[in-house]
mmCIF file with all atom_site columns, N, CA and C in Angstrom:
data_model
loop_
_atom_site.group_PDB
_atom_site.id
_atom_site.type_symbol
_atom_site.label_atom_id
_atom_site.label_alt_id
_atom_site.label_comp_id
_atom_site.label_asym_id
_atom_site.label_entity_id
_atom_site.label_seq_id
_atom_site.pdbx_PDB_ins_code
_atom_site.Cartn_x
_atom_site.Cartn_y
_atom_site.Cartn_z
_atom_site.occupancy
_atom_site.B_iso_or_equiv
_atom_site.pdbx_formal_charge
_atom_site.auth_seq_id
_atom_site.auth_comp_id
_atom_site.auth_asym_id
_atom_site.auth_atom_id
_atom_site.pdbx_PDB_model_num
ATOM 1   N N  . MET P 1 1  ? -2.246  -2.341  22.390  1.00 0.00 ? 772 MET P N  1
ATOM 2   C CA . MET P 1 1  ? -2.310  -1.649  21.129  1.00 0.00 ? 772 MET P CA 1
ATOM 3   C C  . MET P 1 1  ? -3.728  -1.104  20.983  1.00 0.00 ? 772 MET P C  1
ATOM 4   N N  . ARG P 1 2  ? -3.829  0.168   20.542  1.00 0.00 ? 773 ARG P N  1
ATOM 5   C CA . ARG P 1 2  ? -5.128  0.816   20.351  1.00 0.00 ? 773 ARG P CA 1
ATOM 6   C C  . ARG P 1 2  ? -5.143  1.541   19.022  1.00 0.00 ? 773 ARG P C  1
ATOM 7   N N  . LEU P 1 3  ? -6.337  1.730   18.492  1.00 0.00 ? 774 LEU P N  1
ATOM 8   C CA . LEU P 1 3  ? -6.496  2.522   17.274  1.00 0.00 ? 774 LEU P CA 1
ATOM 9   C C  . LEU P 1 3  ? -6.263  3.994   17.587  1.00 0.00 ? 774 LEU P C  1
ATOM 10  N N  . HIS P 1 4  ? -5.724  4.700   16.622  1.00 0.00 ? 775 HIS P N  1
ATOM 11  C CA . HIS P 1 4  ? -5.550  6.144   16.753  1.00 0.00 ? 775 HIS P CA 1
ATOM 12  C C  . HIS P 1 4  ? -6.919  6.787   16.827  1.00 0.00 ? 775 HIS P C  1
ATOM 13  N N  . HIS P 1 5  ? -7.031  7.922   17.517  1.00 0.00 ? 776 HIS P N  1
ATOM 14  C CA . HIS P 1 5  ? -8.355  8.531   17.704  1.00 0.00 ? 776 HIS P CA 1
ATOM 15  C C  . HIS P 1 5  ? -9.010  8.961   16.387  1.00 0.00 ? 776 HIS P C  1
ATOM 16  N N  . ASN P 1 6  ? -8.228  9.260   15.359  1.00 0.00 ? 777 ASN P N  1
ATOM 17  C CA . ASN P 1 6  ? -8.817  9.619   14.061  1.00 0.00 ? 777 ASN P CA 1
ATOM 18  C C  . ASN P 1 6  ? -8.466  8.577   12.993  1.00 0.00 ? 777 ASN P C  1
ATOM 19  N N  . TRP P 1 7  ? -8.646  7.313   13.337  1.00 0.00 ? 778 TRP P N  1
ATOM 20  C CA . TRP P 1 7  ? -8.260  6.223   12.438  1.00 0.00 ? 778 TRP P CA 1
ATOM 21  C C  . TRP P 1 7  ? -9.045  6.246   11.135  1.00 0.00 ? 778 TRP P C  1
ATOM 22  N N  . ARG P 1 8  ? -10.285 6.693   11.160  1.00 0.00 ? 779 ARG P N  1
ATOM 23  C CA . ARG P 1 8  ? -11.076 6.732   9.924   1.00 0.00 ? 779 ARG P CA 1
ATOM 24  C C  . ARG P 1 8  ? -10.475 7.728   8.928   1.00 0.00 ? 779 ARG P C  1
ATOM 25  N N  . ARG P 1 9  ? -10.044 8.865   9.428   1.00 0.00 ? 780 ARG P N  1
ATOM 26  C CA . ARG P 1 9  ? -9.427  9.875   8.563   1.00 0.00 ? 780 ARG P CA 1
ATOM 27  C C  . ARG P 1 9  ? -8.098  9.354   8.005   1.00 0.00 ? 780 ARG P C  1
ATOM 28  N N  . ILE P 1 10 ? -7.322  8.692   8.848   1.00 0.00 ? 781 ILE P N  1
ATOM 29  C CA . ILE P 1 10 ? -6.044  8.129   8.403   1.00 0.00 ? 781 ILE P CA 1
ATOM 30  C C  . ILE P 1 10 ? -6.278  7.081   7.327   1.00 0.00 ? 781 ILE P C  1
ATOM 31  N N  . LEU P 1 11 ? -7.243  6.203   7.545   1.00 0.00 ? 782 LEU P N  1
ATOM 32  C CA . LEU P 1 11 ? -7.548  5.153   6.581   1.00 0.00 ? 782 LEU P CA 1
ATOM 33  C C  . LEU P 1 11 ? -7.986  5.732   5.240   1.00 0.00 ? 782 LEU P C  1
ATOM 34  N N  . ALA P 1 12 ? -8.717  6.820   5.273   1.00 0.00 ? 783 ALA P N  1
ATOM 35  C CA . ALA P 1 12 ? -9.242  7.425   4.045   1.00 0.00 ? 783 ALA P CA 1
ATOM 36  C C  . ALA P 1 12 ? -8.227  8.307   3.320   1.00 0.00 ? 783 ALA P C  1
ATOM 37  N N  . ARG P 1 13 ? -7.290  8.933   4.046   1.00 0.00 ? 784 ARG P N  1
ATOM 38  C CA . ARG P 1 13 ? -6.455  9.955   3.411   1.00 0.00 ? 784 ARG P CA 1
ATOM 39  C C  . ARG P 1 13 ? -4.959  9.704   3.415   1.00 0.00 ? 784 ARG P C  1
ATOM 40  N N  . ALA P 1 14 ? -4.473  8.762   4.202   1.00 0.00 ? 785 ALA P N  1
ATOM 41  C CA . ALA P 1 14 ? -3.024  8.584   4.350   1.00 0.00 ? 785 ALA P CA 1
ATOM 42  C C  . ALA P 1 14 ? -2.423  7.896   3.119   1.00 0.00 ? 785 ALA P C  1
ATOM 43  N N  . TRP P 1 15 ? -1.325  8.439   2.640   1.00 0.00 ? 786 TRP P N  1
ATOM 44  C CA . TRP P 1 15 ? -0.625  7.849   1.493   1.00 0.00 ? 786 TRP P CA 1
ATOM 45  C C  . TRP P 1 15 ? -0.054  6.490   1.835   1.00 0.00 ? 786 TRP P C  1
ATOM 46  N N  . SER P 1 16 ? 0.353   6.303   3.076   1.00 0.00 ? 787 SER P N  1
ATOM 47  C CA . SER P 1 16 ? 0.922   5.010   3.452   1.00 0.00 ? 787 SER P CA 1
ATOM 48  C C  . SER P 1 16 ? -0.104  3.899   3.301   1.00 0.00 ? 787 SER P C  1
ATOM 49  N N  . VAL P 1 17 ? -1.363  4.180   3.620   1.00 0.00 ? 788 VAL P N  1
ATOM 50  C CA . VAL P 1 17 ? -2.420  3.181   3.466   1.00 0.00 ? 788 VAL P CA 1
ATOM 51  C C  . VAL P 1 17 ? -2.639  2.889   1.986   1.00 0.00 ? 788 VAL P C  1
ATOM 52  N N  . ARG P 1 18 ? -2.600  3.911   1.166   1.00 0.00 ? 789 ARG P N  1
ATOM 53  C CA . ARG P 1 18 ? -2.767  3.728   -0.282  1.00 0.00 ? 789 ARG P CA 1
ATOM 54  C C  . ARG P 1 18 ? -1.638  2.880   -0.865  1.00 0.00 ? 789 ARG P C  1
ATOM 55  N N  . PHE P 1 19 ? -0.416  3.175   -0.436  1.00 0.00 ? 790 PHE P N  1
ATOM 56  C CA . PHE P 1 19 ? 0.725   2.387   -0.914  1.00 0.00 ? 790 PHE P CA 1
ATOM 57  C C  . PHE P 1 19 ? 0.631   0.930   -0.448  1.00 0.00 ? 790 PHE P C  1
ATOM 58  N N  . MET P 1 20 ? 0.188   0.715   0.798   1.00 0.00 ? 791 MET P N  1
ATOM 59  C CA . MET P 1 20 ? 0.058   -0.652  1.295   1.00 0.00 ? 791 MET P CA 1
ATOM 60  C C  . MET P 1 20 ? -1.022  -1.417  0.531   1.00 0.00 ? 791 MET P C  1
ATOM 61  N N  . ALA P 1 21 ? -2.109  -0.739  0.177   1.00 0.00 ? 792 ALA P N  1
ATOM 62  C CA . ALA P 1 21 ? -3.152  -1.388  -0.614  1.00 0.00 ? 792 ALA P CA 1
ATOM 63  C C  . ALA P 1 21 ? -2.623  -1.751  -2.001  1.00 0.00 ? 792 ALA P C  1
ATOM 64  N N  . ALA P 1 22 ? -1.857  -0.845  -2.607  1.00 0.00 ? 793 ALA P N  1
ATOM 65  C CA . ALA P 1 22 ? -1.264  -1.128  -3.917  1.00 0.00 ? 793 ALA P CA 1
ATOM 66  C C  . ALA P 1 22 ? -0.280  -2.294  -3.827  1.00 0.00 ? 793 ALA P C  1
ATOM 67  N N  . ALA P 1 23 ? 0.517   -2.332  -2.768  1.00 0.00 ? 794 ALA P N  1
ATOM 68  C CA . ALA P 1 23 ? 1.462   -3.441  -2.588  1.00 0.00 ? 794 ALA P CA 1
ATOM 69  C C  . ALA P 1 23 ? 0.721   -4.764  -2.449  1.00 0.00 ? 794 ALA P C  1
ATOM 70  N N  . ALA P 1 24 ? -0.401  -4.759  -1.744  1.00 0.00 ? 795 ALA P N  1
ATOM 71  C CA . ALA P 1 24 ? -1.188  -5.985  -1.604  1.00 0.00 ? 795 ALA P CA 1
ATOM 72  C C  . ALA P 1 24 ? -1.745  -6.433  -2.953  1.00 0.00 ? 795 ALA P C  1
ATOM 73  N N  . ILE P 1 25 ? -2.196  -5.494  -3.753  1.00 0.00 ? 796 ILE P N  1
ATOM 74  C CA . ILE P 1 25 ? -2.713  -5.825  -5.092  1.00 0.00 ? 796 ILE P CA 1
ATOM 75  C C  . ILE P 1 25 ? -1.614  -6.411  -5.963  1.00 0.00 ? 796 ILE P C  1
ATOM 76  N N  . PHE P 1 26 ? -0.440  -5.771  -5.967  1.00 0.00 ? 797 PHE P N  1
ATOM 77  C CA . PHE P 1 26 ? 0.675   -6.274  -6.785  1.00 0.00 ? 797 PHE P CA 1
ATOM 78  C C  . PHE P 1 26 ? 1.145   -7.644  -6.314  1.00 0.00 ? 797 PHE P C  1
ATOM 79  N N  . THR P 1 27 ? 1.150   -7.871  -5.004  1.00 0.00 ? 798 THR P N  1
ATOM 80  C CA . THR P 1 27 ? 1.535   -9.170  -4.480  1.00 0.00 ? 798 THR P CA 1
ATOM 81  C C  . THR P 1 27 ? 0.543   -10.242 -4.925  1.00 0.00 ? 798 THR P C  1
ATOM 82  N N  . GLY P 1 28 ? -0.737  -9.910  -4.869  1.00 0.00 ? 799 GLY P N  1
ATOM 83  C CA . GLY P 1 28 ? -1.758  -10.839 -5.337  1.00 0.00 ? 799 GLY P CA 1
ATOM 84  C C  . GLY P 1 28 ? -1.641  -11.130 -6.820  1.00 0.00 ? 799 GLY P C  1
ATOM 85  N N  . LEU P 1 29 ? -1.379  -10.106 -7.613  1.00 0.00 ? 800 LEU P N  1
ATOM 86  C CA . LEU P 1 29 ? -1.189  -10.303 -9.050  1.00 0.00 ? 800 LEU P CA 1
ATOM 87  C C  . LEU P 1 29 ? 0.028   -11.168 -9.341  1.00 0.00 ? 800 LEU P C  1
ATOM 88  N N  . GLU P 1 30 ? 1.092   -10.935 -8.573  1.00 0.00 ? 801 GLU P N  1
ATOM 89  C CA . GLU P 1 30 ? 2.317   -11.723 -8.762  1.00 0.00 ? 801 GLU P CA 1
ATOM 90  C C  . GLU P 1 30 ? 2.050   -13.204 -8.518  1.00 0.00 ? 801 GLU P C  1
ATOM 91  N N  . ALA P 1 31 ? 1.201   -13.495 -7.545  1.00 0.00 ? 802 ALA P N  1
ATOM 92  C CA . ALA P 1 31 ? 0.881   -14.888 -7.242  1.00 0.00 ? 802 ALA P CA 1
ATOM 93  C C  . ALA P 1 31 ? -0.153  -15.462 -8.203  1.00 0.00 ? 802 ALA P C  1
ATOM 94  N N  . ALA P 1 32 ? -1.091  -14.642 -8.680  1.00 0.00 ? 803 ALA P N  1
ATOM 95  C CA . ALA P 1 32 ? -2.213  -15.144 -9.478  1.00 0.00 ? 803 ALA P CA 1
ATOM 96  C C  . ALA P 1 32 ? -1.918  -15.241 -10.974 1.00 0.00 ? 803 ALA P C  1
ATOM 97  N N  . LEU P 1 33 ? -1.107  -14.351 -11.504 1.00 0.00 ? 804 LEU P N  1
ATOM 98  C CA . LEU P 1 33 ? -0.862  -14.362 -12.957 1.00 0.00 ? 804 LEU P CA 1
ATOM 99  C C  . LEU P 1 33 ? -0.356  -15.710 -13.476 1.00 0.00 ? 804 LEU P C  1
ATOM 100 N N  . PRO P 1 34 ? 0.596   -16.355 -12.827 1.00 0.00 ? 805 PRO P N  1
ATOM 101 C CA . PRO P 1 34 ? 1.055   -17.650 -13.345 1.00 0.00 ? 805 PRO P CA 1
ATOM 102 C C  . PRO P 1 34 ? -0.030  -18.738 -13.331 1.00 0.00 ? 805 PRO P C  1
ATOM 103 N N  . LEU P 1 35 ? -1.059  -18.567 -12.534 1.00 0.00 ? 806 LEU P N  1
ATOM 104 C CA . LEU P 1 35 ? -2.140  -19.553 -12.499 1.00 0.00 ? 806 LEU P CA 1
ATOM 105 C C  . LEU P 1 35 ? -3.028  -19.481 -13.745 1.00 0.00 ? 806 LEU P C  1
ATOM 106 N N  . PHE P 1 36 ? -3.091  -18.305 -14.359 1.00 0.00 ? 807 PHE P N  1
ATOM 107 C CA . PHE P 1 36 ? -3.992  -18.094 -15.488 1.00 0.00 ? 807 PHE P CA 1
ATOM 108 C C  . PHE P 1 36 ? -3.319  -18.121 -16.848 1.00 0.00 ? 807 PHE P C  1
ATOM 109 N N  . THR P 1 37 ? -2.012  -17.959 -16.868 1.00 0.00 ? 808 THR P N  1
ATOM 110 C CA . THR P 1 37 ? -1.315  -17.956 -18.151 1.00 0.00 ? 808 THR P CA 1
ATOM 111 C C  . THR P 1 37 ? 0.097   -18.515 -17.981 1.00 0.00 ? 808 THR P C  1
ATOM 112 N N  . ASP P 1 38 ? 0.578   -19.155 -19.026 1.00 0.00 ? 809 ASP P N  1
ATOM 113 C CA . ASP P 1 38 ? 1.944   -19.680 -18.999 1.00 0.00 ? 809 ASP P CA 1
ATOM 114 C C  . ASP P 1 38 ? 2.974   -18.601 -19.319 1.00 0.00 ? 809 ASP P C  1
ATOM 115 N N  . ASP P 1 39 ? 2.530   -17.557 -20.012 1.00 0.00 ? 810 ASP P N  1
ATOM 116 C CA . ASP P 1 39 ? 3.420   -16.473 -20.406 1.00 0.00 ? 810 ASP P CA 1
ATOM 117 C C  . ASP P 1 39 ? 2.823   -15.140 -19.959 1.00 0.00 ? 810 ASP P C  1
ATOM 118 N N  . PRO P 1 40 ? 2.996   -14.775 -18.669 1.00 0.00 ? 811 PRO P N  1
ATOM 119 C CA . PRO P 1 40 ? 2.418   -13.520 -18.192 1.00 0.00 ? 811 PRO P CA 1
ATOM 120 C C  . PRO P 1 40 ? 3.037   -12.319 -18.905 1.00 0.00 ? 811 PRO P C  1
ATOM 121 N N  . PRO P 1 41 ? 2.268   -11.243 -19.076 1.00 0.00 ? 812 PRO P N  1
ATOM 122 C CA . PRO P 1 41 ? 2.785   -10.065 -19.784 1.00 0.00 ? 812 PRO P CA 1
ATOM 123 C C  . PRO P 1 41 ? 3.896   -9.349  -19.033 1.00 0.00 ? 812 PRO P C  1
ATOM 124 N N  . ILE P 1 42 ? 3.987   -9.578  -17.736 1.00 0.00 ? 813 ILE P N  1
ATOM 125 C CA . ILE P 1 42 ? 5.027   -8.957  -16.920 1.00 0.00 ? 813 ILE P CA 1
ATOM 126 C C  . ILE P 1 42 ? 5.810   -10.076 -16.235 1.00 0.00 ? 813 ILE P C  1
ATOM 127 N N  . GLY P 1 43 ? 7.108   -9.999  -16.305 1.00 0.00 ? 814 GLY P N  1
ATOM 128 C CA . GLY P 1 43 ? 7.942   -11.025 -15.683 1.00 0.00 ? 814 GLY P CA 1
ATOM 129 C C  . GLY P 1 43 ? 7.877   -10.982 -14.168 1.00 0.00 ? 814 GLY P C  1
ATOM 130 N N  . ARG P 1 44 ? 8.216   -12.109 -13.544 1.00 0.00 ? 815 ARG P N  1
ATOM 131 C CA . ARG P 1 44 ? 8.185   -12.185 -12.081 1.00 0.00 ? 815 ARG P CA 1
ATOM 132 C C  . ARG P 1 44 ? 9.140   -11.197 -11.441 1.00 0.00 ? 815 ARG P C  1
ATOM 133 N N  . SER P 1 45 ? 10.316  -11.028 -12.024 1.00 0.00 ? 816 SER P N  1
ATOM 134 C CA . SER P 1 45 ? 11.284  -10.103 -11.432 1.00 0.00 ? 816 SER P CA 1
ATOM 135 C C  . SER P 1 45 ? 10.811  -8.655  -11.542 1.00 0.00 ? 816 SER P C  1
ATOM 136 N N  . ALA P 1 46 ? 10.163  -8.310  -12.650 1.00 0.00 ? 817 ALA P N  1
ATOM 137 C CA . ALA P 1 46 ? 9.631   -6.949  -12.796 1.00 0.00 ? 817 ALA P CA 1
ATOM 138 C C  . ALA P 1 46 ? 8.501   -6.706  -11.806 1.00 0.00 ? 817 ALA P C  1
ATOM 139 N N  . MET P 1 47 ? 7.622   -7.685  -11.637 1.00 0.00 ? 818 MET P N  1
ATOM 140 C CA . MET P 1 47 ? 6.515   -7.534  -10.697 1.00 0.00 ? 818 MET P CA 1
ATOM 141 C C  . MET P 1 47 ? 7.041   -7.442  -9.267  1.00 0.00 ? 818 MET P C  1
ATOM 142 N N  . ALA P 1 48 ? 8.070   -8.236  -8.951  1.00 0.00 ? 819 ALA P N  1
ATOM 143 C CA . ALA P 1 48 ? 8.672   -8.174  -7.614  1.00 0.00 ? 819 ALA P CA 1
ATOM 144 C C  . ALA P 1 48 ? 9.327   -6.819  -7.379  1.00 0.00 ? 819 ALA P C  1
ATOM 145 N N  . ALA P 1 49 ? 9.951   -6.251  -8.397  1.00 0.00 ? 820 ALA P N  1
ATOM 146 C CA . ALA P 1 49 ? 10.576  -4.933  -8.265  1.00 0.00 ? 820 ALA P CA 1
ATOM 147 C C  . ALA P 1 49 ? 9.531   -3.842  -8.036  1.00 0.00 ? 820 ALA P C  1
ATOM 148 N N  . VAL P 1 50 ? 8.415   -3.923  -8.748  1.00 0.00 ? 821 VAL P N  1
ATOM 149 C CA . VAL P 1 50 ? 7.335   -2.946  -8.553  1.00 0.00 ? 821 VAL P CA 1
ATOM 150 C C  . VAL P 1 50 ? 6.757   -3.075  -7.144  1.00 0.00 ? 821 VAL P C  1
ATOM 151 N N  . THR P 1 51 ? 6.543   -4.297  -6.708  1.00 0.00 ? 822 THR P N  1
ATOM 152 C CA . THR P 1 51 ? 6.010   -4.526  -5.365  1.00 0.00 ? 822 THR P CA 1
ATOM 153 C C  . THR P 1 51 ? 6.970   -3.992  -4.308  1.00 0.00 ? 822 THR P C  1
ATOM 154 N N  . LEU P 1 52 ? 8.257   -4.219  -4.491  1.00 0.00 ? 823 LEU P N  1
ATOM 155 C CA . LEU P 1 52 ? 9.261   -3.704  -3.565  1.00 0.00 ? 823 LEU P CA 1
ATOM 156 C C  . LEU P 1 52 ? 9.234   -2.177  -3.537  1.00 0.00 ? 823 LEU P C  1
ATOM 157 N N  . ALA P 1 53 ? 9.166   -1.548  -4.690  1.00 0.00 ? 824 ALA P N  1
ATOM 158 C CA . ALA P 1 53 ? 9.149   -0.084  -4.752  1.00 0.00 ? 824 ALA P CA 1
ATOM 159 C C  . ALA P 1 53 ? 7.920   0.495   -4.046  1.00 0.00 ? 824 ALA P C  1
ATOM 160 N N  . VAL P 1 54 ? 6.777   -0.118  -4.259  1.00 0.00 ? 825 VAL P N  1
ATOM 161 C CA . VAL P 1 54 ? 5.553   0.365   -3.618  1.00 0.00 ? 825 VAL P CA 1
ATOM 162 C C  . VAL P 1 54 ? 5.625   0.150   -2.099  1.00 0.00 ? 825 VAL P C  1
ATOM 163 N N  . THR P 1 55 ? 6.188   -0.962  -1.661  1.00 0.00 ? 826 THR P N  1
ATOM 164 C CA . THR P 1 55 ? 6.328   -1.231  -0.234  1.00 0.00 ? 826 THR P CA 1
ATOM 165 C C  . THR P 1 55 ? 7.279   -0.232  0.417   1.00 0.00 ? 826 THR P C  1
ATOM 166 N N  . VAL P 1 56 ? 8.372   0.087   -0.238  1.00 0.00 ? 827 VAL P N  1
ATOM 167 C CA . VAL P 1 56 ? 9.300   1.102   0.270   1.00 0.00 ? 827 VAL P CA 1
ATOM 168 C C  . VAL P 1 56 ? 8.599   2.461   0.329   1.00 0.00 ? 827 VAL P C  1
ATOM 169 N N  . GLY P 1 57 ? 7.780   2.766   -0.667  1.00 0.00 ? 828 GLY P N  1
ATOM 170 C CA . GLY P 1 57 ? 7.002   4.009   -0.644  1.00 0.00 ? 828 GLY P CA 1
ATOM 171 C C  . GLY P 1 57 ? 6.049   4.058   0.534   1.00 0.00 ? 828 GLY P C  1
ATOM 172 N N  . ALA P 1 58 ? 5.432   2.925   0.853   1.00 0.00 ? 829 ALA P N  1
ATOM 173 C CA . ALA P 1 58 ? 4.531   2.866   2.006   1.00 0.00 ? 829 ALA P CA 1
ATOM 174 C C  . ALA P 1 58 ? 5.291   3.119   3.303   1.00 0.00 ? 829 ALA P C  1
ATOM 175 N N  . PHE P 1 59 ? 6.454   2.511   3.422   1.00 0.00 ? 830 PHE P N  1
ATOM 176 C CA . PHE P 1 59 ? 7.267   2.704   4.622   1.00 0.00 ? 830 PHE P CA 1
ATOM 177 C C  . PHE P 1 59 ? 7.708   4.158   4.753   1.00 0.00 ? 830 PHE P C  1
ATOM 178 N N  . ALA P 1 60 ? 8.189   4.734   3.672   1.00 0.00 ? 831 ALA P N  1
ATOM 179 C CA . ALA P 1 60 ? 8.660   6.121   3.706   1.00 0.00 ? 831 ALA P CA 1
ATOM 180 C C  . ALA P 1 60 ? 7.517   7.091   3.980   1.00 0.00 ? 831 ALA P C  1
ATOM 181 N N  . SER P 1 61 ? 6.366   6.866   3.358   1.00 0.00 ? 832 SER P N  1
ATOM 182 C CA . SER P 1 61 ? 5.256   7.791   3.557   1.00 0.00 ? 832 SER P CA 1
ATOM 183 C C  . SER P 1 61 ? 4.675   7.690   4.961   1.00 0.00 ? 832 SER P C  1
ATOM 184 N N  . ARG P 1 62 ? 4.890   6.576   5.633   1.00 0.00 ? 833 ARG P N  1
ATOM 185 C CA . ARG P 1 62 ? 4.416   6.439   7.008   1.00 0.00 ? 833 ARG P CA 1
ATOM 186 C C  . ARG P 1 62 ? 5.233   7.317   7.941   1.00 0.00 ? 833 ARG P C  1
ATOM 187 N N  . LEU P 1 63 ? 6.481   7.604   7.582   1.00 0.00 ? 834 LEU P N  1
ATOM 188 C CA . LEU P 1 63 ? 7.351   8.417   8.426   1.00 0.00 ? 834 LEU P CA 1
ATOM 189 C C  . LEU P 1 63 ? 7.209   9.912   8.180   1.00 0.00 ? 834 LEU P C  1
ATOM 190 N N  . VAL P 1 64 ? 6.628   10.292  7.050   1.00 0.00 ? 835 VAL P N  1
ATOM 191 C CA . VAL P 1 64 ? 6.520   11.700  6.677   1.00 0.00 ? 835 VAL P CA 1
ATOM 192 C C  . VAL P 1 64 ? 5.194   12.260  7.171   1.00 0.00 ? 835 VAL P C  1
ATOM 193 N N  . ALA P 1 65 ? 5.237   13.450  7.783   1.00 0.00 ? 836 ALA P N  1
ATOM 194 C CA . ALA P 1 65 ? 3.994   14.098  8.214   1.00 0.00 ? 836 ALA P CA 1
ATOM 195 C C  . ALA P 1 65 ? 3.214   14.540  6.988   1.00 0.00 ? 836 ALA P C  1
ATOM 196 N N  . GLN P 1 66 ? 1.919   14.226  6.974   1.00 0.00 ? 837 GLN P N  1
ATOM 197 C CA . GLN P 1 66 ? 1.071   14.563  5.844   1.00 0.00 ? 837 GLN P CA 1
ATOM 198 C C  . GLN P 1 66 ? 0.089   15.658  6.245   1.00 0.00 ? 837 GLN P C  1
ATOM 199 N N  . LYS P 1 67 ? -0.156  16.589  5.326   1.00 0.00 ? 838 LYS P N  1
ATOM 200 C CA . LYS P 1 67 ? -1.083  17.681  5.601   1.00 0.00 ? 838 LYS P CA 1
ATOM 201 C C  . LYS P 1 67 ? -2.494  17.133  5.797   1.00 0.00 ? 838 LYS P C  1
ATOM 202 N N  . GLY P 1 68 ? -3.219  17.755  6.702   1.00 0.00 ? 839 GLY P N  1
ATOM 203 C CA . GLY P 1 68 ? -4.612  17.414  6.936   1.00 0.00 ? 839 GLY P CA 1
ATOM 204 C C  . GLY P 1 68 ? -4.836  16.217  7.830   1.00 0.00 ? 839 GLY P C  1
ATOM 205 N N  . MET P 1 69 ? -3.784  15.662  8.413   1.00 0.00 ? 840 MET P N  1
ATOM 206 C CA . MET P 1 69 ? -3.949  14.518  9.285   1.00 0.00 ? 840 MET P CA 1
ATOM 207 C C  . MET P 1 69 ? -4.102  14.914  10.748  1.00 0.00 ? 840 MET P C  1
ATOM 208 N N  . ASP P 1 70 ? -3.514  16.022  11.142  1.00 0.00 ? 841 ASP P N  1
ATOM 209 C CA . ASP P 1 70 ? -3.618  16.469  12.530  1.00 0.00 ? 841 ASP P CA 1
ATOM 210 C C  . ASP P 1 70 ? -4.910  17.247  12.735  1.00 0.00 ? 841 ASP P C  1
ATOM 211 N N  . GLU P 1 71 ? -5.406  17.151  13.930  1.00 0.00 ? 842 GLU P N  1
ATOM 212 C CA . GLU P 1 71 ? -6.631  17.896  14.235  1.00 0.00 ? 842 GLU P CA 1
ATOM 213 C C  . GLU P 1 71 ? -6.298  19.102  15.059  1.00 0.00 ? 842 GLU P C  1
#
């Protein structure tokens, strides 16, 4: 396995990377919110649904060609 030759550009501009970062944040929030409050403002099922939607967006955007990525 090797890095793509323009990995820095992909990391900075690709929507799939942005969606994966958002999914990681939502997953962390889903795990951390119950530690700080007994009654979180967002239910676990709603947070799981948002995380699922963002993860599906990351998968779909990885398959779609994005402008400005090719050299």
